[in-house]
Structures are given as structure tokens and as C-alpha cells.
mmCIF file of C-alpha atoms in Angstrom:
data_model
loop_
_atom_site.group_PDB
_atom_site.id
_atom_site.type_symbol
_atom_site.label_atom_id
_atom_site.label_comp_id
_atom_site.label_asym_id
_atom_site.label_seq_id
_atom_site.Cartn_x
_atom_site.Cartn_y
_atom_site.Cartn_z
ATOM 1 C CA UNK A 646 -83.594 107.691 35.224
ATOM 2 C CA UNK A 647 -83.566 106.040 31.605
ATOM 3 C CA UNK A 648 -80.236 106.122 29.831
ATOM 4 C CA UNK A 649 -79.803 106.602 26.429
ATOM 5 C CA UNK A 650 -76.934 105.776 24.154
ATOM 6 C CA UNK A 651 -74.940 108.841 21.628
ATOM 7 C CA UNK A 652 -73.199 107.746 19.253
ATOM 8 C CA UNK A 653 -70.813 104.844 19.287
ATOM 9 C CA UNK A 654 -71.401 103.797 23.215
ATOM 10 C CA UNK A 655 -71.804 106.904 25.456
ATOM 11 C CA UNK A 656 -74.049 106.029 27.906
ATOM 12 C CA UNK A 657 -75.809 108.891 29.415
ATOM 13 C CA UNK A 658 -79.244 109.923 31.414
ATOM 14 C CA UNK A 659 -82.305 110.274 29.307
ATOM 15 C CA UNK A 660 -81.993 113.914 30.722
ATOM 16 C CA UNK A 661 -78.676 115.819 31.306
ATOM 17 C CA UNK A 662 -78.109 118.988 33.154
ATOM 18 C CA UNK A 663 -77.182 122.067 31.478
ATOM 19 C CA UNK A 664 -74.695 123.391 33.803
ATOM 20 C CA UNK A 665 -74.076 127.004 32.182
ATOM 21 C CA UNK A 666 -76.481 128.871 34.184
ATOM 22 C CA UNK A 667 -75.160 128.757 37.566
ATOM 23 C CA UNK A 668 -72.440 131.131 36.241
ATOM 24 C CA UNK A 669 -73.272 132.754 33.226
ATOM 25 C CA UNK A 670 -76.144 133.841 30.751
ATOM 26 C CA UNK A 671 -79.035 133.573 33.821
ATOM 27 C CA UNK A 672 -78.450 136.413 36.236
ATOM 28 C CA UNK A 673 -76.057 136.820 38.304
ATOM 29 C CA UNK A 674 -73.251 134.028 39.640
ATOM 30 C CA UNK A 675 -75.487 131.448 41.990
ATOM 31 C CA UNK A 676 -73.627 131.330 45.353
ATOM 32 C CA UNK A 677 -70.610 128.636 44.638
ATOM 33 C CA UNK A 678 -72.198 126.418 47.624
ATOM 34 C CA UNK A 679 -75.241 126.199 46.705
ATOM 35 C CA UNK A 680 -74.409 125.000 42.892
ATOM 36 C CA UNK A 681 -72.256 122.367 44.265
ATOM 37 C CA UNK A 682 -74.729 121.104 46.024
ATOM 38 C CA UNK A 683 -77.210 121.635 43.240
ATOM 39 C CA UNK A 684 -75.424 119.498 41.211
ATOM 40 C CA UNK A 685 -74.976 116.886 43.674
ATOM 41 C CA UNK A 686 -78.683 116.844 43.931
ATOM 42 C CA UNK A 687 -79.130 116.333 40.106
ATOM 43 C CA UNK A 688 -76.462 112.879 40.383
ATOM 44 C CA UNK A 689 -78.644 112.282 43.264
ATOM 45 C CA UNK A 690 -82.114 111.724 41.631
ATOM 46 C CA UNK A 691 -80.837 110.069 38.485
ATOM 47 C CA UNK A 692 -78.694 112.926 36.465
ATOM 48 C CA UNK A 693 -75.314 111.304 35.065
ATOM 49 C CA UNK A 694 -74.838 113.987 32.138
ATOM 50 C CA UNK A 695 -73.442 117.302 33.004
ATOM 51 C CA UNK A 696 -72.814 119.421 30.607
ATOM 52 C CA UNK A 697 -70.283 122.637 31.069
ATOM 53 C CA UNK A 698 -67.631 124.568 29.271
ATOM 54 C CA UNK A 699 -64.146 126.589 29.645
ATOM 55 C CA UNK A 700 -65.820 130.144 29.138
ATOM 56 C CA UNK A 701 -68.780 129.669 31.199
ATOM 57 C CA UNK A 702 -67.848 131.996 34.163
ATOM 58 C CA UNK A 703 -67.789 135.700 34.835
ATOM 59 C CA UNK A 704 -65.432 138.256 33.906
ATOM 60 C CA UNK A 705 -63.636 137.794 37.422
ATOM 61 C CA UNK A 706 -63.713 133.877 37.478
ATOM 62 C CA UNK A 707 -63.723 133.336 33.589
ATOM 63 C CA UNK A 708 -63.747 129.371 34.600
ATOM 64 C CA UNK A 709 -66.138 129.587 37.288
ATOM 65 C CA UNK A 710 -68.300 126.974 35.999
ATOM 66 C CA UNK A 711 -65.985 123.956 35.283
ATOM 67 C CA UNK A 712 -64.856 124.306 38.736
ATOM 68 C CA UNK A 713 -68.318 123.893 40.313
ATOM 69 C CA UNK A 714 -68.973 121.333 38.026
ATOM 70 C CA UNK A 715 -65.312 119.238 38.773
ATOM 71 C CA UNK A 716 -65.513 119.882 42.500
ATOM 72 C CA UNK A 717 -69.413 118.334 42.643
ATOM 73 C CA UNK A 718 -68.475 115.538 40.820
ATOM 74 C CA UNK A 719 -64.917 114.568 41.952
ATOM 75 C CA UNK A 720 -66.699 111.760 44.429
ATOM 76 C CA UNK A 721 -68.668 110.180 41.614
ATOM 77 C CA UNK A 722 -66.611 110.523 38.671
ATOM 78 C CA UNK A 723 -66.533 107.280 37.208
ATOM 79 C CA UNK A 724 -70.235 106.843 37.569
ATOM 80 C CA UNK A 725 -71.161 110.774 35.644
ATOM 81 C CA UNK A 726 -70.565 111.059 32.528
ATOM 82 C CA UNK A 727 -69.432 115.113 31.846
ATOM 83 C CA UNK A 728 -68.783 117.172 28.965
ATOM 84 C CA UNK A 729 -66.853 120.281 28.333
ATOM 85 C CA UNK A 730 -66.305 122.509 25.046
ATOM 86 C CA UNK A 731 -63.333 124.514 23.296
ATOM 87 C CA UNK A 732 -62.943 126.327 20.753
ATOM 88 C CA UNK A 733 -64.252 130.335 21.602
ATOM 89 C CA UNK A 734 -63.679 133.228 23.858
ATOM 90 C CA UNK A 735 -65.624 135.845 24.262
ATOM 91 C CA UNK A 736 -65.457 139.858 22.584
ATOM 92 C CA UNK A 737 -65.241 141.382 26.149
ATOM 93 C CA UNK A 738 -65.167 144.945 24.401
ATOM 94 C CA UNK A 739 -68.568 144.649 23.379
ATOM 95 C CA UNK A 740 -71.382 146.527 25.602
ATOM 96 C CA UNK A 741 -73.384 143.460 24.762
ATOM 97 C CA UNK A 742 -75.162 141.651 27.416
ATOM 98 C CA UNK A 743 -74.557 138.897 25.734
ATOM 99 C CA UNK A 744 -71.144 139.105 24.398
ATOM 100 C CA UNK A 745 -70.115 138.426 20.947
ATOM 101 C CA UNK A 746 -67.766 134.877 20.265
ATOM 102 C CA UNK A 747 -64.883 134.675 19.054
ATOM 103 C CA UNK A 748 -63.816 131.033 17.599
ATOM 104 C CA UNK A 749 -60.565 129.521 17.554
ATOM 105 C CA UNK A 750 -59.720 126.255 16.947
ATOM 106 C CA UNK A 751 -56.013 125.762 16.070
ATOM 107 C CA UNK A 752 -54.437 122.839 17.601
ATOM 108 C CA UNK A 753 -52.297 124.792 19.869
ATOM 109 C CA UNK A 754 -55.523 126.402 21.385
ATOM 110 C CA UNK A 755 -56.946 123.145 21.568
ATOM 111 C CA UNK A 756 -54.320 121.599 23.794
ATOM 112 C CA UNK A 757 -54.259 124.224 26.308
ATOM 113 C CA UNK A 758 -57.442 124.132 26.958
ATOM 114 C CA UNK A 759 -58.618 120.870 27.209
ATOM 115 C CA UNK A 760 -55.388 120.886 29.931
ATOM 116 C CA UNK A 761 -57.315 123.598 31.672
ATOM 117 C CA UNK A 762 -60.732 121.824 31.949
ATOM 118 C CA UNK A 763 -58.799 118.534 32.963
ATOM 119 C CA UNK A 764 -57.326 120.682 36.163
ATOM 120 C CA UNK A 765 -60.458 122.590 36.690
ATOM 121 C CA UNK A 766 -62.788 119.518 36.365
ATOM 122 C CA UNK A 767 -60.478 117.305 38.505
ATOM 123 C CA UNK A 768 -60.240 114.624 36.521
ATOM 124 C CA UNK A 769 -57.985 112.531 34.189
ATOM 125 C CA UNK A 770 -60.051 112.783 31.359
ATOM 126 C CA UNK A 771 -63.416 114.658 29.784
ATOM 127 C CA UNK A 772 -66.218 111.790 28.081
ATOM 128 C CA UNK A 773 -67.511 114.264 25.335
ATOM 129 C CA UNK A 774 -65.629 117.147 24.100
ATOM 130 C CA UNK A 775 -67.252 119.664 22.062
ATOM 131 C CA UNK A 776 -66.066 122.031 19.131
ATOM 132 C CA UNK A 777 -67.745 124.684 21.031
ATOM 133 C CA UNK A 778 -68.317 126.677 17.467
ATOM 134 C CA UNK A 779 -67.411 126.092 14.291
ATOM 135 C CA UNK A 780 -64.241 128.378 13.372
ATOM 136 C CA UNK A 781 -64.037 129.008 9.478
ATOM 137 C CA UNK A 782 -60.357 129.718 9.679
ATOM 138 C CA UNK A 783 -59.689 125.943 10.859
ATOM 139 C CA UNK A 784 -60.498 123.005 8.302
ATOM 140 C CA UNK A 785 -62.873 120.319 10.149
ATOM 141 C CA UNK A 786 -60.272 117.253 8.940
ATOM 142 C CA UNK A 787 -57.895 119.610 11.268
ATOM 143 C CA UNK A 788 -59.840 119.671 14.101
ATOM 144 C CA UNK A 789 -60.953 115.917 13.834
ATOM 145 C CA UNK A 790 -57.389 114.965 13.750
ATOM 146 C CA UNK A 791 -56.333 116.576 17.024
ATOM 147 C CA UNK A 792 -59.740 114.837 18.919
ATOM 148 C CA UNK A 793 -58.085 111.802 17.290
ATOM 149 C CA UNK A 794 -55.230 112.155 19.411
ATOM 150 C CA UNK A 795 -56.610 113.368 22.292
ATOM 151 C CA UNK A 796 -58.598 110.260 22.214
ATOM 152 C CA UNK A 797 -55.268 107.996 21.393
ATOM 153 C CA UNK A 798 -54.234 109.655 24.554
ATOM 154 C CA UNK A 799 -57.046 109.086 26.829
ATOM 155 C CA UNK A 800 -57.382 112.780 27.586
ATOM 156 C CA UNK A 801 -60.902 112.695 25.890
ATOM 157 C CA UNK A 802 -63.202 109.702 24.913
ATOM 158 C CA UNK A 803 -65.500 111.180 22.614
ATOM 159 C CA UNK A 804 -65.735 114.235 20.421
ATOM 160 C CA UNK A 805 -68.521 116.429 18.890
ATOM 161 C CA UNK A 806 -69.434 119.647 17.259
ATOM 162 C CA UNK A 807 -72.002 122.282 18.394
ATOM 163 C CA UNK A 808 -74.365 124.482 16.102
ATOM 164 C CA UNK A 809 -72.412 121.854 13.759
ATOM 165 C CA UNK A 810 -74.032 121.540 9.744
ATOM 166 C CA UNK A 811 -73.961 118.397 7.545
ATOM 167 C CA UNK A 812 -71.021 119.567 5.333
ATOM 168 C CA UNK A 813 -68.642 120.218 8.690
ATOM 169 C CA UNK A 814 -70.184 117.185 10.075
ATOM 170 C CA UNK A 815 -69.258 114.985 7.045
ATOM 171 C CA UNK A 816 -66.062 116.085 6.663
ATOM 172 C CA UNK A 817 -64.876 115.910 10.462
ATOM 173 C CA UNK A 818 -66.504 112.566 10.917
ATOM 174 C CA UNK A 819 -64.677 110.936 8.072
ATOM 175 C CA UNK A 820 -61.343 111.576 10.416
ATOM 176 C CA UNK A 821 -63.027 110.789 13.543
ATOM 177 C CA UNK A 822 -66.068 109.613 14.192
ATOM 178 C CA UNK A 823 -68.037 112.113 15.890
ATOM 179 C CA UNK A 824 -70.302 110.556 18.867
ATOM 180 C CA UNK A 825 -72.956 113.456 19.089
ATOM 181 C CA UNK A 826 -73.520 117.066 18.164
ATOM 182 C CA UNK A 827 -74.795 119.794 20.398
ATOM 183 C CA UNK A 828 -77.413 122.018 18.654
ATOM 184 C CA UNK A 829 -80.026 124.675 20.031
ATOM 185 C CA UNK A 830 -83.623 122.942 19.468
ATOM 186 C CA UNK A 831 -86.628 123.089 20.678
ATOM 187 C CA UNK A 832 -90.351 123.580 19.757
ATOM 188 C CA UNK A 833 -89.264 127.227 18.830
ATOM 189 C CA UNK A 834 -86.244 126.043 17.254
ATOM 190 C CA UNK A 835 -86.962 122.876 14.648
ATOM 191 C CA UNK A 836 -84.160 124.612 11.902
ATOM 192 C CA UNK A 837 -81.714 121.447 12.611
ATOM 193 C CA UNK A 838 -84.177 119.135 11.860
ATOM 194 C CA UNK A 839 -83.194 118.428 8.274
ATOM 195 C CA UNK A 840 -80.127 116.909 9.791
ATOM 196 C CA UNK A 841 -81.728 114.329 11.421
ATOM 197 C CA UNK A 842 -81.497 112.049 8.342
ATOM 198 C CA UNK A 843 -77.865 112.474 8.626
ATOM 199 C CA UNK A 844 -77.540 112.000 12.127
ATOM 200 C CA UNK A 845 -79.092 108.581 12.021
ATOM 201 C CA UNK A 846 -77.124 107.900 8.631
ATOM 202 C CA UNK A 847 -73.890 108.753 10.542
ATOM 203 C CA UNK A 848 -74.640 107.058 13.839
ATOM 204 C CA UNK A 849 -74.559 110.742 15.695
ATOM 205 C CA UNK A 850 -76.603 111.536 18.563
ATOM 206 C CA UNK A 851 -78.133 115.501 19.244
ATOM 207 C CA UNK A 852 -77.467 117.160 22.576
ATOM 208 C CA UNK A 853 -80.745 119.569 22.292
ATOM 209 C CA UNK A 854 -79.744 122.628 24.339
ATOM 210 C CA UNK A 855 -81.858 125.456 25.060
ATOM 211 C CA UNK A 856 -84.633 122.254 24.938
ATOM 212 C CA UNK A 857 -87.214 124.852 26.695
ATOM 213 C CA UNK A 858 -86.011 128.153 24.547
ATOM 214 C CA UNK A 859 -84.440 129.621 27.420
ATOM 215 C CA UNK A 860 -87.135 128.424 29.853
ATOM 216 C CA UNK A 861 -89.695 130.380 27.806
ATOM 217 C CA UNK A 862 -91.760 127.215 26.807
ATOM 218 C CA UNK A 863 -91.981 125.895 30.702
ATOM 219 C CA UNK A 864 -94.874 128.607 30.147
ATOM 220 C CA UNK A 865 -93.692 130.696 33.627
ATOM 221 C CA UNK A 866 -93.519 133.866 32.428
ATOM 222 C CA UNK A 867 -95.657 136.676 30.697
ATOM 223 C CA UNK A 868 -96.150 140.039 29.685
ATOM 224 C CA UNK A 869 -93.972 142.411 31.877
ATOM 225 C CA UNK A 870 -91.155 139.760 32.700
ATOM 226 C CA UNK A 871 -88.152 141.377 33.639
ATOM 227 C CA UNK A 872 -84.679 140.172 33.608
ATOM 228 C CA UNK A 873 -81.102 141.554 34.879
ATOM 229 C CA UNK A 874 -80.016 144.060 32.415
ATOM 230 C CA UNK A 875 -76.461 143.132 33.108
ATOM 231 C CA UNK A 876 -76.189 139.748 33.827
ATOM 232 C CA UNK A 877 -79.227 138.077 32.154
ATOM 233 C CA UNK A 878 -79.252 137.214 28.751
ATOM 234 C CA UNK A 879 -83.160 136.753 28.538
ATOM 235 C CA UNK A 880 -83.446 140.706 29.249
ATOM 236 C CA UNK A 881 -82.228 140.964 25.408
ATOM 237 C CA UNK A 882 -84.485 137.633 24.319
ATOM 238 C CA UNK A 883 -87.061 138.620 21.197
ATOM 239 C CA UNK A 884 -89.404 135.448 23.390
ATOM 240 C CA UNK A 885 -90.212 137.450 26.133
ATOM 241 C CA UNK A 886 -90.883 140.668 25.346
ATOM 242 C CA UNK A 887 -94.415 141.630 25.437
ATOM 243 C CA UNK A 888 -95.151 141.668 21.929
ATOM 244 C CA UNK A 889 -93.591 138.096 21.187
ATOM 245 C CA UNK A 890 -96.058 137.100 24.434
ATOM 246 C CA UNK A 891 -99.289 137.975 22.484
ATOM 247 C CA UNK A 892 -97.929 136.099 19.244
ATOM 248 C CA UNK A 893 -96.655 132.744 21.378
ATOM 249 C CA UNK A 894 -100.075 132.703 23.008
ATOM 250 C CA UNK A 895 -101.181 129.702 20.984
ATOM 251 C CA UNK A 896 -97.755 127.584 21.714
ATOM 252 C CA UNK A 897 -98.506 128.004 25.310
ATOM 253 C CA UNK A 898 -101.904 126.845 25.354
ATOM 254 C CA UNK A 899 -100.853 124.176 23.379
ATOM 255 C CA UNK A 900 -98.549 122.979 25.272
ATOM 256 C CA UNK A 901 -100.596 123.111 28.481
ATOM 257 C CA UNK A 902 -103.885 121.869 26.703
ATOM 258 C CA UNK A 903 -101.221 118.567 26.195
ATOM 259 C CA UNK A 904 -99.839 118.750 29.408
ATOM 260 C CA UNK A 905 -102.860 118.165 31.411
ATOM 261 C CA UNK A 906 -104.037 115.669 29.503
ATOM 262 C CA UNK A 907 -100.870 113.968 30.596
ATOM 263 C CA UNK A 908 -101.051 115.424 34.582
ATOM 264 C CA UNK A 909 -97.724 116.897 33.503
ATOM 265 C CA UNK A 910 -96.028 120.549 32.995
ATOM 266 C CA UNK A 911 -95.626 122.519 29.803
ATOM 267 C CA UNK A 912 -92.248 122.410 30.303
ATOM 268 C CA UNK A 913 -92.195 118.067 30.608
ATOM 269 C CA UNK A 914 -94.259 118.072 27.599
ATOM 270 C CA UNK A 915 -91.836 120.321 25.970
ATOM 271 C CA UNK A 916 -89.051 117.804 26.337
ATOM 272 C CA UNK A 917 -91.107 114.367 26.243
ATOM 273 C CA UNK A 918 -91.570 115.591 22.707
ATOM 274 C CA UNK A 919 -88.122 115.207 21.607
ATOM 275 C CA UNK A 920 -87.608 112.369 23.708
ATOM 276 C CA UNK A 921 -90.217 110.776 22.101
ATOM 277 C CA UNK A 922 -89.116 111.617 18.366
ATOM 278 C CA UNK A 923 -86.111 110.018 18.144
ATOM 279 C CA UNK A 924 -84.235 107.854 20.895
ATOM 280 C CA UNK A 925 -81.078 109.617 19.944
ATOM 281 C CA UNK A 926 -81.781 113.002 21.181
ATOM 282 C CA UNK A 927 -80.891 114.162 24.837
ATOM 283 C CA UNK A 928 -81.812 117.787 26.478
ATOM 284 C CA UNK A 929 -79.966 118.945 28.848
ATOM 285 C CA UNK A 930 -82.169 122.201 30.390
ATOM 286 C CA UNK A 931 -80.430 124.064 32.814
ATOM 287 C CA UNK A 932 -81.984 125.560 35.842
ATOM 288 C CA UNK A 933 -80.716 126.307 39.914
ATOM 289 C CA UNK A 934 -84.323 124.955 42.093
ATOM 290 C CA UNK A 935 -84.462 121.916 42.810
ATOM 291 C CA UNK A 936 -87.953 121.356 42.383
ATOM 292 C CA UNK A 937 -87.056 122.372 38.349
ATOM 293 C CA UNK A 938 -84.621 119.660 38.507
ATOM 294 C CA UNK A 939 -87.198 117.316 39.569
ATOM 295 C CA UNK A 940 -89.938 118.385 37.134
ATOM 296 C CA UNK A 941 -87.370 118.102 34.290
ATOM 297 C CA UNK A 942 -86.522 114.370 34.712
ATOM 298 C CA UNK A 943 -90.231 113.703 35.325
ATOM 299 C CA UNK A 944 -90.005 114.479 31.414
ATOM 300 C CA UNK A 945 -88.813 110.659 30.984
ATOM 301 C CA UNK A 946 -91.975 109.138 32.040
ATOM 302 C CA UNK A 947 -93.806 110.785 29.931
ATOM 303 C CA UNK A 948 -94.313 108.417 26.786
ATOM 304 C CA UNK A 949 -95.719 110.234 23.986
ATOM 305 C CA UNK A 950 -96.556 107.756 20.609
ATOM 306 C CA UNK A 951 -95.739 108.374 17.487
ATOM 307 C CA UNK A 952 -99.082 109.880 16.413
ATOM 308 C CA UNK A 953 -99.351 112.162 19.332
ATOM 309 C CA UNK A 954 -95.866 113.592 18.448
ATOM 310 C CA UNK A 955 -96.791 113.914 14.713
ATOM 311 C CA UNK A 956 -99.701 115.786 16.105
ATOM 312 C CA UNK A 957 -97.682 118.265 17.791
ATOM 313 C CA UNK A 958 -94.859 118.682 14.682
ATOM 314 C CA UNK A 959 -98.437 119.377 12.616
ATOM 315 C CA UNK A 960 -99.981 122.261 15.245
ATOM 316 C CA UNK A 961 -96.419 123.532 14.932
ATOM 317 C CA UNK A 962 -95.967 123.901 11.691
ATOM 318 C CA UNK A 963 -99.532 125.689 11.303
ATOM 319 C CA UNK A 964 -98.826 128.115 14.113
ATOM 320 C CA UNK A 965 -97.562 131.934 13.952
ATOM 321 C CA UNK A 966 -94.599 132.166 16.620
ATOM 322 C CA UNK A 967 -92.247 135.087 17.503
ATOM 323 C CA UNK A 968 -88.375 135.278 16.656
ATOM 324 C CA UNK A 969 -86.952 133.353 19.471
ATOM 325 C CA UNK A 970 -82.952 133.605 20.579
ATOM 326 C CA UNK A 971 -80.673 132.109 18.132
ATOM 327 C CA UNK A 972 -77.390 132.269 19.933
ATOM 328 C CA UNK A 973 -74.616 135.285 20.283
ATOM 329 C CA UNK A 974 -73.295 136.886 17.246
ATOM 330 C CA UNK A 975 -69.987 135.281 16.246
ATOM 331 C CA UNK A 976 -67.359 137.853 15.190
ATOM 332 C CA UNK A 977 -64.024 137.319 13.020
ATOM 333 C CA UNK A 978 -61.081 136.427 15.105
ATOM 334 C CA UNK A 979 -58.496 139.005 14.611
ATOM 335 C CA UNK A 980 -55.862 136.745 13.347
ATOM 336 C CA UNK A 981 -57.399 136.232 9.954
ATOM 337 C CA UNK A 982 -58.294 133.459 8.121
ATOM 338 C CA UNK A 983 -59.665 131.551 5.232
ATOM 339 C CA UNK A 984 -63.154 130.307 5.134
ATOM 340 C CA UNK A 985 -62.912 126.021 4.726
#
């Protein structure tokens, strides 16, 4: 597969793999087996960017997925690159399917858990570390200056912020430069677009996640999709209820008016678009077949120019969509704080 470079030097596949879902958010747990080996597969046909986190997991095995991820890995560590976040917990009070976060990102927080991941992932260090939320009682220069010794200390080699703004940005990356953020975008989700001139200002690349809204662009479902009540996050998605079907009619057909003009999927075209836009920008869709993996980095070869791509943006901009999933609500923590 293609590599790409975020930030100052981190080499990773054009096309990373969203871990998350073999544990959490997608239904329930995949069997722990068959996500090792799922994972193994992705290294196999070109993946070297895995992407997972301390609190994706179930309530029983809150860690579940850094230990798939750090026992798949362990026998080609230093040719993967893998990245892990800090920085929230969830509200497991609330009868949310999706449970509301908590942030916290004081420094003593910080170094347990990136002492966690390193045990769970099996591994000396972690190449990208993510501020896995923004947490308005913590100053940015704060945070920055504990990934600045982390990195001193070879526990971590890069940093980054998810959901991250230009203000938070600014301010962290002035203590330490920040190698990439990690923000939900996609073709139903262009809101993080106006920081794109201060990404390429800064130097910072974009991990897109949710690159496929939660799989709804691949164009595989329609009305009368149903999803786990319990375990599936997509069962409480405004993109695939009926109603949003009927309005996201003309983004389907779009996309799959595009993608067989390019023998491709709606879901390749969906990602060669980004791809295409700026050579900064990696998704990392998550999925547990095989034949998804596949498809996915197929999305590499598919080389859209720059007119084609404006094309799209325009037929975008002109089109009525449906509310599409913007993330769980983050609530207060309960020790207090001031905003920065």
C-alpha cells in the first residue's frame, strides 16, 4: 500500500485500520480470535496504521481492545506503526447506548494510562498518542508539556489531539509540535474543513475517522436497517433511520453514479475523495470481514484529479442531507474545573 507522511516524519499506510469496532460501538465483542487474526490480515495486505484506545472495550474487559490490538502486533512491531488515546472514561450510569464521556487530562491521569496501554499493547513505546478529547478543565500548554516528556522519555514518539479546534491546536503546538489530529470527517461530515488552512500552515496531518459515517456511505444499508439495541451504536444513528434514507438518497446515487465510472465501490470512492484532496489526510475505517478490509485499501488506487474532486465538494455543497452522528455527548467531570 502507499504510505503517507503526518506531520514531522510519521510514516504510515495511505489507509489505517480503525481498530474500535472489534470491541465496542459495532455490536457485540467480535470473538478475541478472530480479531487477532483480523488484524494480522490487515498488516498482511499492506495495513501498517492501527489505530486503538484505552476505553475501547466492554464493561467486563474495559481494555479489551488494546489487548487485541498489542497481542496481533507484538511479531511486527517495529514494522506497524500504532496509535492509542487518553484522556476520557466513560458515564457508565447513563442508559445510553452510547455512553456519555467524561474527559480528564491532568498529568497524573496521563501517566497512568499511557503505562497501561504500554502493558496492554506489549510494547516499549506508542508512535502517536492522542488527547482523546479535549478537557476544558486542563490548559492545552499543560497537556503539551507532559507529551513533551513522554517523548523526552521515549514512551511516546508523537502526539496529537482529536475533535481538536485551531485555538487548542495553536496553543498546544507552540509547546510541542503536534504531528496530526484525529477528527470525524467524511462526505457527511466537511465541518473541520476550515482547519485545513491551518493544518498545512502548522505542518499537521488529519486522521479522518468515521471516513464512511459509520459505514453509512459504503451505501449497504437501507430503509428498515436494524442494529443491536444494546451494543450497537448505529441503532441510535439519525443516518439510518428511515427518514434520513429518503433524504440521503441523492448522496448515494452519487456516490455510486462515481463509483462505476471508476469500476469501484461507493465506499472506495468515499475515501479516494479525501485521499485525493490533500496528501495529508489518512482514514482509518474500521470494519471485522475481510473482504471490507480489502475493498478499503483498494481506495488507494483510485486517483481522483483535482477537478473531479472539486466536482464532488460542488454536488455536495448543493445537496439536502440528513443529520448524521456527531460523536457522544461529553459531560462535566465531577471534579470541577475552569474552562481554558
Amino acid at each position: 500500500m502507499d504510505k503517507r507522511l503526518l506531520g514531522n516524519g510519521l510514516e504510515v499506510s495511505a489507509v489505517g485500520l480503525g481498530c474500535m469496532g472489534f470491541s465496542h460501538a459495532y455490536g457485540a465483542p467480535t470473538d478475541r480470535k478472530e480479531a487477532v487474526s483480523m488484524i494480522r490480515s490487515a498488516y498482511e495486505m499492506g495495513y501498517t496504521f492501527f489505530d486503538t484506545a484505552e476505553v475501547y472495550g466492554t464493561p467486563k474487559d474495559p481494555h479489551q481492545n488494546e489487548e487485541l490490538v498489542g497481542e496481533a502486533l507484538r511479531w511486527v512491531r517495529d514494522q506497524v506503526k500504532i496509535v492509542s488515546k487518553f484522556g476520557i472514561h466513560f458515564d457508565m450510569s447513563s442508559s445510553q447506548v452510547n455512553h456519555p464521556l467524561i474527559p480528564d487530562a491532568r498529568a497524573e491521569v496521563i501517566r497512568a494510562s499511557v503505562e497501561g496501554s504500554l502493558k496492554r499493547l506489549q510494547t516499549d513505546h506508542i508512535d502517536l498518542y492522542f488527547q482523546h478529547r479535549i478537557d476544558p478543565a486542563v490548559k492545552p500548554e499543560e497537556v503539551a508539556g507532559v507529551m513533551a516528556q513522554l517523548i523526552q522519555e521515549g514512551k511516546i514518539l508523537h502526539w496529537g489531539i482529536s475533535e481538536a479546534n485551531e485555538e487548542y491546536l495553536r496553543r498546544a503546538h507552540t509547546v510541542c509540535p503536534v504531528t496530526a489530529v484525529e477528527n470525524r470527517y467524511s462526505m457527511m461530515a466537511r465541518q473541520y474543513e476550515e482547519l485545513f488552512p491551518v493544518l498545512e500552515e502548522l505542518g499537521v496531518g488529519l486522521v479522518a475517522f468515521s471516513p464512511m459515517a459509520n459505514g453509512f456511505l459504503s451505501g449497504k444499508y437501507g430503509k428498515g436497517s436494524q442494529f443491536d439495541k444494546k451494543y450497537d451504536y448505529r441503532s441510535n444513528m439519525p443516518q439510518f433511520t428511515d427518514e434520513a434514507m429518503e433524504k440521503n438518497a441523492d448522496l448515494i446515487m452519487l456516490l455510486e453514479r462515481a463509483a462505476e465510472s471508476r469500476d469501484a465501490t461507493p465506499a472506495q470512492i468515499s475515501m479516494a475523495w479525501m485521499l485525493c484532496k490533500k496528501p495529508w489526510i489518512v482514514p482509518i475505517p474500521g470494519t471485522r470481514k475481510r473482504e471490507r478490509l480489502q475493498e478499503n485499501a483498494g481506495a488507494v488506487n483510485i486517483k481522483l484529479s483535482a477537478e473531479e474532486v472539486q466536482a464532488l465538494d460542488d454536488a455536495l455543497d448543493r445537496m439536502e442531507m440528513s443529520e448524521v452522528f456527531g460523536g457522544s455527548r461529553i459531560v462535566k467531570n465531577e471534579r470541577g474545573g475552569n474552562s481554558v
